[in-house]
Short mmCIF file of C-alpha atoms in Angstrom, two decimals:
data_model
loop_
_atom_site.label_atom_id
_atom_site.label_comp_id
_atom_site.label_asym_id
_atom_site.label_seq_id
_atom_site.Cartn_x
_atom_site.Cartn_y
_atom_site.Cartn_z
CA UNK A 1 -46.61 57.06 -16.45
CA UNK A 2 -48.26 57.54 -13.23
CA UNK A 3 -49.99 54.84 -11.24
CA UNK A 4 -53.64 54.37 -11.43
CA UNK A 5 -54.81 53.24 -8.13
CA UNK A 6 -58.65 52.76 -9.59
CA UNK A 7 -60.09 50.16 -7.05
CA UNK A 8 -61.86 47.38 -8.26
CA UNK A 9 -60.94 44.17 -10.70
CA UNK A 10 -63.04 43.14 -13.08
CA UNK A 11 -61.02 41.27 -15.38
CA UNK A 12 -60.10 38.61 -12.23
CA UNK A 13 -62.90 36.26 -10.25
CA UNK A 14 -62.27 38.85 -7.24
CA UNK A 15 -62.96 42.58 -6.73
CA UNK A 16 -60.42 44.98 -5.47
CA UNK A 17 -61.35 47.37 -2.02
CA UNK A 18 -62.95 51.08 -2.24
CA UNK A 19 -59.36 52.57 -2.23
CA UNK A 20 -60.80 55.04 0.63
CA UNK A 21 -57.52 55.01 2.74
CA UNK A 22 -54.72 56.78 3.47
CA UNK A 23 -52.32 54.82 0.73
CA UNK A 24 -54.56 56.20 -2.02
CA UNK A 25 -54.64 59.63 -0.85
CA UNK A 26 -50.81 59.33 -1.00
CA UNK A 27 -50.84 57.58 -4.43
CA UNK A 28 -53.19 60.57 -5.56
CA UNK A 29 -50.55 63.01 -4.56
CA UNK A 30 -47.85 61.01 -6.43
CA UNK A 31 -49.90 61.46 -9.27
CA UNK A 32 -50.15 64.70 -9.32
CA UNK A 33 -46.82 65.63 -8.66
CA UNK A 34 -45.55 63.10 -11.54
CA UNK A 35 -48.20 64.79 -13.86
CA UNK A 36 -46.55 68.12 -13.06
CA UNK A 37 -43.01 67.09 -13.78
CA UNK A 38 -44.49 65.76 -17.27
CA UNK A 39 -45.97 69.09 -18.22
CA UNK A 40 -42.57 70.96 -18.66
CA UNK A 41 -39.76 71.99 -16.95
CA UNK A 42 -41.53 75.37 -16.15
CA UNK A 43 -43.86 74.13 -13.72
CA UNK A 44 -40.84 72.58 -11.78
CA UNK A 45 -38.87 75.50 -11.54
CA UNK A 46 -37.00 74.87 -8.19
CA UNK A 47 -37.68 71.04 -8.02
CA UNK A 48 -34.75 70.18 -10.21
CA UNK A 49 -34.29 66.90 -7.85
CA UNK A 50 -37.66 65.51 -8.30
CA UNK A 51 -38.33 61.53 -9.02
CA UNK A 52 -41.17 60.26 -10.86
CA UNK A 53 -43.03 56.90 -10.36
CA UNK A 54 -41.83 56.57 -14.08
CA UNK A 55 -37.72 57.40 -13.14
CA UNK A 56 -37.85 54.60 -10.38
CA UNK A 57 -39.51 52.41 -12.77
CA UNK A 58 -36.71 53.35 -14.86
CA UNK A 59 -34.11 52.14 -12.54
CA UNK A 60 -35.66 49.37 -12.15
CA UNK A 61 -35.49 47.84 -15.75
CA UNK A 62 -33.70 44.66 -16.34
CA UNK A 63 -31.34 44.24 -19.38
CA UNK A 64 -28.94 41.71 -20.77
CA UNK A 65 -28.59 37.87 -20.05
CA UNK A 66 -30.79 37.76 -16.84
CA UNK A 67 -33.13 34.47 -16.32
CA UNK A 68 -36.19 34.92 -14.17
CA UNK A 69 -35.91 38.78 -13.18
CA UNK A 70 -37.98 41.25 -15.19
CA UNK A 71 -38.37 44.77 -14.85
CA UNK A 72 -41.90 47.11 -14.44
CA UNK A 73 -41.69 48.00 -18.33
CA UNK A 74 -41.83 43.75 -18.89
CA UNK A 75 -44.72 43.35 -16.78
CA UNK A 76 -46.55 46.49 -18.43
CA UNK A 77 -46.46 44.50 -21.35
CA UNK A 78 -47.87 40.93 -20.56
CA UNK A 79 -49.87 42.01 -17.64
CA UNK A 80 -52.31 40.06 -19.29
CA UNK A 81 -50.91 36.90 -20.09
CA UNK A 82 -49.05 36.25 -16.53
CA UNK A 83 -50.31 35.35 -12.83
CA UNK A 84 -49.04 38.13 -10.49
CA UNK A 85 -48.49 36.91 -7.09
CA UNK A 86 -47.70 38.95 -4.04
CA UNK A 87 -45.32 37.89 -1.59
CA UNK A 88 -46.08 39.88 1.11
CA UNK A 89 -48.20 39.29 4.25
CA UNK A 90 -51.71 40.45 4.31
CA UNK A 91 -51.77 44.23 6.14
CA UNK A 92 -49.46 45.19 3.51
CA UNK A 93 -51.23 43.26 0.18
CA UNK A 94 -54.26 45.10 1.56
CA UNK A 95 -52.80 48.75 1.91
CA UNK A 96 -52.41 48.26 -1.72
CA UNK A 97 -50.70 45.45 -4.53
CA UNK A 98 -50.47 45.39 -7.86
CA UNK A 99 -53.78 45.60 -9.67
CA UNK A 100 -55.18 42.34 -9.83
CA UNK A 101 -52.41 40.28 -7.61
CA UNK A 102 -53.18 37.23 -5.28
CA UNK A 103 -51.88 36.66 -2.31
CA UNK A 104 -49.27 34.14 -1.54
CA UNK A 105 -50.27 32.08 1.47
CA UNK A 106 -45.93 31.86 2.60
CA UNK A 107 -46.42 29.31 5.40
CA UNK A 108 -47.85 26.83 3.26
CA UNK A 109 -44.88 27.52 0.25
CA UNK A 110 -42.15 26.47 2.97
CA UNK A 111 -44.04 23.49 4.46
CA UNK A 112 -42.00 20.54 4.79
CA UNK A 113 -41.97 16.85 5.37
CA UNK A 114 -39.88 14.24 6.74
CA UNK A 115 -38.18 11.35 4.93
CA UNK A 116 -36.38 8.35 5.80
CA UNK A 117 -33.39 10.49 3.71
CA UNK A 118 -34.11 13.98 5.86
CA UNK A 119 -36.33 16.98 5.19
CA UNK A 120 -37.60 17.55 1.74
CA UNK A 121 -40.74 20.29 0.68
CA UNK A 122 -43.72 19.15 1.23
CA UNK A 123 -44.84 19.40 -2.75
CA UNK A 124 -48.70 18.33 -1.88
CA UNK A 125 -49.01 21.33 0.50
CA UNK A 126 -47.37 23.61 -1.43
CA UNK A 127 -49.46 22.62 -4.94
CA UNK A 128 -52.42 23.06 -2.54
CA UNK A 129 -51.68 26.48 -1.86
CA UNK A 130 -51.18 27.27 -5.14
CA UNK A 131 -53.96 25.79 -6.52
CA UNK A 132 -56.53 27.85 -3.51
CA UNK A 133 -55.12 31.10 -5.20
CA UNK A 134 -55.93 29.73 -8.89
CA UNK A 135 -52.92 29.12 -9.83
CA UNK A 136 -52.42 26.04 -12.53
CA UNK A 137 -48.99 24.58 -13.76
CA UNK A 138 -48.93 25.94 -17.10
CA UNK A 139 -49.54 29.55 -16.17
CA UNK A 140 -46.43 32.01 -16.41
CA UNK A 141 -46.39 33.60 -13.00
CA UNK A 142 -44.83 36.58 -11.57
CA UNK A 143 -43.60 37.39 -8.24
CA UNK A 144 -43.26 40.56 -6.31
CA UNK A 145 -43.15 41.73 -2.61
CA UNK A 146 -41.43 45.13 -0.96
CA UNK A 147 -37.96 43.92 -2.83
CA UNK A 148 -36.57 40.83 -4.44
CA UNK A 149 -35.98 39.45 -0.96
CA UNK A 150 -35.89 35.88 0.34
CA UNK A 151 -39.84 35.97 0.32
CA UNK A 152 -40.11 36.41 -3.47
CA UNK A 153 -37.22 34.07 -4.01
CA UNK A 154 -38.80 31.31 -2.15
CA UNK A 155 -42.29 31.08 -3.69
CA UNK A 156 -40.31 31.61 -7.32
CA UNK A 157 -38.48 28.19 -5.96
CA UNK A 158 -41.69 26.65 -4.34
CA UNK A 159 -42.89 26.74 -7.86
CA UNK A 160 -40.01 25.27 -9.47
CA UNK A 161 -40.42 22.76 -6.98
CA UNK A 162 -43.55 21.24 -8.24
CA UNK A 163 -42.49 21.38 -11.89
CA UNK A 164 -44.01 23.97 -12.54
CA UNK A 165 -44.69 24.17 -16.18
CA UNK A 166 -44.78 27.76 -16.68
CA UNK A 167 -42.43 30.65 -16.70
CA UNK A 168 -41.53 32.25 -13.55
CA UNK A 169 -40.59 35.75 -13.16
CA UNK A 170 -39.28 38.10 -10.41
CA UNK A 171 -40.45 42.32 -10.38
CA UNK A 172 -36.94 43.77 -9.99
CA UNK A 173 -37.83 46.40 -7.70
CA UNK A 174 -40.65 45.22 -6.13
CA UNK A 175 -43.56 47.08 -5.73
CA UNK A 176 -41.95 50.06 -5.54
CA UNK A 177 -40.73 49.96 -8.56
CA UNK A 178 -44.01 49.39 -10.18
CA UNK A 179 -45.97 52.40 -11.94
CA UNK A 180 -48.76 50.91 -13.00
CA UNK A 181 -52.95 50.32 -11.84
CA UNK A 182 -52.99 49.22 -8.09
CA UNK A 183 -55.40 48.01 -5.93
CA UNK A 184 -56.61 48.23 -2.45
CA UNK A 185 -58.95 46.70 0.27
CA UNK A 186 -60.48 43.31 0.58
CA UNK A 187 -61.33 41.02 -1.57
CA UNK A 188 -63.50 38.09 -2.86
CA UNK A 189 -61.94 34.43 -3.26
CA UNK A 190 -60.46 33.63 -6.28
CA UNK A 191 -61.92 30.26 -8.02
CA UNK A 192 -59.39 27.40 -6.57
CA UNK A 193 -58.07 24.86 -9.41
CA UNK A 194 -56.73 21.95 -8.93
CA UNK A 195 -52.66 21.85 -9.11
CA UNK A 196 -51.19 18.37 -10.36
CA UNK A 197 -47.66 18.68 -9.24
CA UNK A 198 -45.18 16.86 -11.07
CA UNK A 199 -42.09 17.14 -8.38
CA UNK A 200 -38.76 18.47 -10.00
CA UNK A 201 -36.35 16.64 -7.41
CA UNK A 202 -33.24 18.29 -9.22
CA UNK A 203 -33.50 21.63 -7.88
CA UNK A 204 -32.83 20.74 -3.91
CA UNK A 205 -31.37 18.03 -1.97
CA UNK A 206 -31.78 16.07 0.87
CA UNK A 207 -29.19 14.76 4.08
CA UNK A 208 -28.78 11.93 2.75
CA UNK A 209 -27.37 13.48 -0.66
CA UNK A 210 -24.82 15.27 0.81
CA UNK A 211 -23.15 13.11 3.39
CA UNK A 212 -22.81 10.83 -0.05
CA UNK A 213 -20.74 13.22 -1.48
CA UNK A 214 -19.46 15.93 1.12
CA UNK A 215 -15.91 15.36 1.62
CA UNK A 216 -16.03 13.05 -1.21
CA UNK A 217 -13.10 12.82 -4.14
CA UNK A 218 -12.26 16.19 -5.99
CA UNK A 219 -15.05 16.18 -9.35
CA UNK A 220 -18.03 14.47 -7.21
CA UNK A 221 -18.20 17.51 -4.09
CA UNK A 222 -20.68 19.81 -5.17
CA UNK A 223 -20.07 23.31 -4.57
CA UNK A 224 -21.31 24.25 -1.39
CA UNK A 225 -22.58 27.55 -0.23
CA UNK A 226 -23.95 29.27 3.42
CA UNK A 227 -25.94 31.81 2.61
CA UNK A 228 -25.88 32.46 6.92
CA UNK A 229 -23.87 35.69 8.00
CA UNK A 230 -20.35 34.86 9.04
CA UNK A 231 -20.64 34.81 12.66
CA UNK A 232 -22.93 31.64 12.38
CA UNK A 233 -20.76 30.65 9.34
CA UNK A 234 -17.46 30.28 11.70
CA UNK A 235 -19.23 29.50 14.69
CA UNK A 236 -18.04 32.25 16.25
CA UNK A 237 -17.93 31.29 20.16
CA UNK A 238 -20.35 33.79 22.03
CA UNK A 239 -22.16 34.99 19.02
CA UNK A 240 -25.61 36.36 18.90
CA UNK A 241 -26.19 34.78 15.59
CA UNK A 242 -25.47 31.54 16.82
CA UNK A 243 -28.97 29.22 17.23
CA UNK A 244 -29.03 28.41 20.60
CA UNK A 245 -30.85 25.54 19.57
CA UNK A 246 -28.63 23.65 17.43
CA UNK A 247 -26.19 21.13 19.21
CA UNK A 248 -23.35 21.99 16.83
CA UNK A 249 -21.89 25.17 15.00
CA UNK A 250 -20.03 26.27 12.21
CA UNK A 251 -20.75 24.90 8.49
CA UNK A 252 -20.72 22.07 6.14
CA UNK A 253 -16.74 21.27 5.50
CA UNK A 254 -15.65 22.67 1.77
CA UNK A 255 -18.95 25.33 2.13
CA UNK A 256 -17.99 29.11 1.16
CA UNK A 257 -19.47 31.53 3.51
CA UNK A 258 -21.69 34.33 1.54
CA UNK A 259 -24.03 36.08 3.04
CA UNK A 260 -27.53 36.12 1.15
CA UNK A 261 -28.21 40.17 1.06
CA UNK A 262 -25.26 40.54 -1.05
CA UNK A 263 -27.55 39.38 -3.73
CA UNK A 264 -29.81 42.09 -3.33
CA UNK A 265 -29.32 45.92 -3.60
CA UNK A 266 -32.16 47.68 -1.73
CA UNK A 267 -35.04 46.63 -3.48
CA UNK A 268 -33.22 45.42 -6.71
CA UNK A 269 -31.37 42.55 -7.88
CA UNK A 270 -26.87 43.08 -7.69
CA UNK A 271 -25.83 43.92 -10.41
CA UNK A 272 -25.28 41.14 -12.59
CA UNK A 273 -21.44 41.53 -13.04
CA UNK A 274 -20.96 42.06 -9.63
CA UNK A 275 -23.28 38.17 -8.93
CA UNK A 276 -20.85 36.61 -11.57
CA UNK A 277 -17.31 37.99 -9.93
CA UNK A 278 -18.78 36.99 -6.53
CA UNK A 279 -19.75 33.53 -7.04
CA UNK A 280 -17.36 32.59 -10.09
CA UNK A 281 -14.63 34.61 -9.52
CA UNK A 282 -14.31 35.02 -5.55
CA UNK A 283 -16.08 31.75 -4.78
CA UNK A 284 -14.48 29.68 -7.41
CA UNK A 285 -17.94 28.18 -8.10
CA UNK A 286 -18.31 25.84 -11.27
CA UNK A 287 -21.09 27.34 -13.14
CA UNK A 288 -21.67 24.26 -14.95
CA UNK A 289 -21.35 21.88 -12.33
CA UNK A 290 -24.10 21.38 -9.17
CA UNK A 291 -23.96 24.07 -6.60
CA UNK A 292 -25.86 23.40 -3.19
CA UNK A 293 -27.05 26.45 -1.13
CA UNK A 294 -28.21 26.22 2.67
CA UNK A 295 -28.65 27.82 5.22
CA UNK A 296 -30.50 27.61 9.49
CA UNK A 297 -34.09 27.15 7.02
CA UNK A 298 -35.21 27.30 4.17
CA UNK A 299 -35.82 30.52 2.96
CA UNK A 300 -32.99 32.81 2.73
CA UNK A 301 -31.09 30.62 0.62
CA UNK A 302 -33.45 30.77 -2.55
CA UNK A 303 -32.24 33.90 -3.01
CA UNK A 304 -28.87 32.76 -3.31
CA UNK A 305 -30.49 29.68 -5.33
CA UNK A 306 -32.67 32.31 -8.04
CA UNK A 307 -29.83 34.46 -8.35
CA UNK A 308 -27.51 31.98 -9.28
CA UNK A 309 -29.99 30.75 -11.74
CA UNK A 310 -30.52 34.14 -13.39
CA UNK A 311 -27.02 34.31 -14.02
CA UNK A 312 -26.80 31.44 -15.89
CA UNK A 313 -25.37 28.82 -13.22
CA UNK A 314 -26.72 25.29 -14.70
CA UNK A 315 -27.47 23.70 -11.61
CA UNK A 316 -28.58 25.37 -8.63
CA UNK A 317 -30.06 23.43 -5.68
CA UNK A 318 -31.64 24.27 -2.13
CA UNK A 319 -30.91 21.77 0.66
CA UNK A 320 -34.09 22.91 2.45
CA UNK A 321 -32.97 20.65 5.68
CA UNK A 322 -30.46 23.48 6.50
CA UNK A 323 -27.73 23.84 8.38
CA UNK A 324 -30.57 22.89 11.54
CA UNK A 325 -31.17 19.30 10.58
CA UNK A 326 -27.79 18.53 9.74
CA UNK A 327 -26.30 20.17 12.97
CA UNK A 328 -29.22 18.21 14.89
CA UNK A 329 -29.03 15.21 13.43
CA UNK A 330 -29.12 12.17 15.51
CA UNK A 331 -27.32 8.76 15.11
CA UNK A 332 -23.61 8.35 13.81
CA UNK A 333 -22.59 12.25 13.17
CA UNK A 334 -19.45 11.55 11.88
CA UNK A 335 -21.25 10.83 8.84
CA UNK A 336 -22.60 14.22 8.82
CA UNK A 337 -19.38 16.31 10.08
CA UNK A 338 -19.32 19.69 11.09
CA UNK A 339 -15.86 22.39 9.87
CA UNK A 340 -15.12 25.53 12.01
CA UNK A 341 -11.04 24.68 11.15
CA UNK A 342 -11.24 25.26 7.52
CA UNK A 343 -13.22 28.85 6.56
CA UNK A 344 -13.65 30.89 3.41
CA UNK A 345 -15.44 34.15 3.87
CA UNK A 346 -16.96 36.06 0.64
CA UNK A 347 -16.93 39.80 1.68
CA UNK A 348 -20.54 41.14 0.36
CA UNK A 349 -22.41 44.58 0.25
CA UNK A 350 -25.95 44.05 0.00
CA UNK A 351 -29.36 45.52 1.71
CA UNK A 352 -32.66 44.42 1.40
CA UNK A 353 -35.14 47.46 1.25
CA UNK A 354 -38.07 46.36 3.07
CA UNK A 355 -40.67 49.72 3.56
CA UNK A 356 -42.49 50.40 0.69
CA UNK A 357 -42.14 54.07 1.37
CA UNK A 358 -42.85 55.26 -2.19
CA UNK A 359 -39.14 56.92 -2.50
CA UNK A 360 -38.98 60.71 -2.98
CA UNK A 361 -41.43 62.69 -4.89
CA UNK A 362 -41.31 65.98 -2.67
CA UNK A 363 -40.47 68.87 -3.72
CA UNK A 364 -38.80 71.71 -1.47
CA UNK A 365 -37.40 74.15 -3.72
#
């Protein structure tokens, strides 16, 4: 099926733009050259190569085991029964989104606030920000943005950090992968509600919760993973990807060094397999014991944190501090120690797709 870029939503408290751009000129042209592959194989004579809107939703779908990622054909079916949120900042959500999708306001969703036991979210700005886009903490949401990058993963976690009562789901592909109605232009304000958080403390940690237990007997050190790339992993002396801001480099002693992208796979989820040998078989991790991600904020390592979680790892958390606060840390910093002596690596392939270029639909004989 094609997409339907018809402008306007009537069904939400908003109304989409006119649609009179340059996106939905393209969009038209997808549509017609997807409605000439479905005709019959005679009016593609020569264009033997040619990808529908419906093939990449295709690849796209999500089978087996999987928590929290969903493919296109998922959302097709309860469009109307979920909240679709957009991830993405606001040139691209108005060059065109998902038909009915608000806005996520991302600056509020990583706010943060200080604590006598270090830097935890700041759960009454981020319930805020949900509530100004309507959403209420029974509704099952869905996220999307150009992939399933560190921005989708991080307002899937900013909801899990209010307790939020509803399902939350993740578009495996992004918008790209979606072949269904979207919409373009401004729009009206949606109604605010009011959001009652009820703060789920379990799924991060604070400074203070870690110096307790890193280094700590073998059974009560919870795995520990950097989600940075290596170079800021080791410390690597000279390195471009070391913060020239931090006083101190290198990781959290017993952390595992795994990049975040390896999670991804251009605008998809990795493979599930492949997520389970990295982080149980490489890594070693205990997937039924408590796993800690981090990295320099707190962002990138909800990816790590949601993919963990969709393959069944019981308990993921997000020290949303980072590898910053701890390396910055004032006072007695023994008690928050630094490792460059002891490294472990985890080799990944991953790439986050970013342009929404709509793939390939030409055809050129």
């Amino acid at each position: 099926m094609a997409r339907d870029t018809t402008p306007g939503d009537e069904r939400e408290d908003h109304m989409e733009g006119d649609g009179n751009d340059s996106a939905t000129s393209r969009r038209g042209l997808l549509r017609a050259a997807a409605g000439a592959t479905v005709v019959g194989a005679a009016s593609t004579a020569g264009c033997l190569g040619v990808t529908t809107p419906a093939d990449v939703a295709a690849q796209n779908e999500v089978t087996g085991n999987v928590a929290h990622f969903v493919g296109p054909s998922w959302l097709a079916d309860n469009r109307e029964d979920v909240v679709v949120l957009d991830a993405r900042d606001q040139a691209n959500f108005r060059t065109e989104r998902i038909y009915g999708a608000r806005r996520v306001p991302f600056d509020a969703i990583t706010a943060q606030e200080s604590t006598d036991a270090g830097v935890v979210p700041d759960t009454e700005t981020i319930a805020d920000a949900f509530g100004d886009i309507g959403v209420s903490p029974e509704d099952d949401v869905l996220v999307y943005g150009a992939s399933v990058g560190s921005r989708v993963t991080r307002t899937a976690f900013a909801l899990a950090v209010l307790g939020h009562d509803g399902d939350i789901h993740a578009l495996n592909g992004g918008l790209y992968g979606w072949n269904g109605r979207i919409g373009t232009g401004d729009r009206n304000r949606i109604a605010p509600t009011e959001y009652d958080p009820d703060p789920a403390e379990s799924v991060w940690v604070t400074r203070e919760w870690l110096a307790d237990r890193v280094g700590a007997v073998e059974g009560e050190n919870p795995g520990l993973v950097d989600v940075r790339v290596p170079e800021a992993y080791l410390g690597a002396p000279g390195s471009d990807a070391l913060d020239s801001d931090h006083d101190r480099h290198g990781h959290l002693p017993g952390a595992v060094g795994i990049h975040w992208v390896g999670n991804v796979s251009g605008r998809r989820m990795t493979e599930p397999g492949r997520l389970i040998q990295l982080y149980e078989g490489e890594a070693e991790l205990d997937r039924t014991g408590t796993v800690v991600v981090y990295g320099d904020e707190n962002v990138d390592p909800t990816s790590t944190w949601l993919s963990l979680r969709a393959v069944r790892f019981e308990d993921v958390r997000v020290y949303d501090g980072g590898f910053g606060e701890w390396a910055n840390v004032e006072g007695d910093r023994g008690r928050y120690p630094v490792e460059t002596a002891t490294s472990v690596v985890i080799e990944t392939e991953g790439s986050v797709g970013g342009d929404d270029d709509g793939g390939d639909f030409s055809c050129t004989g």
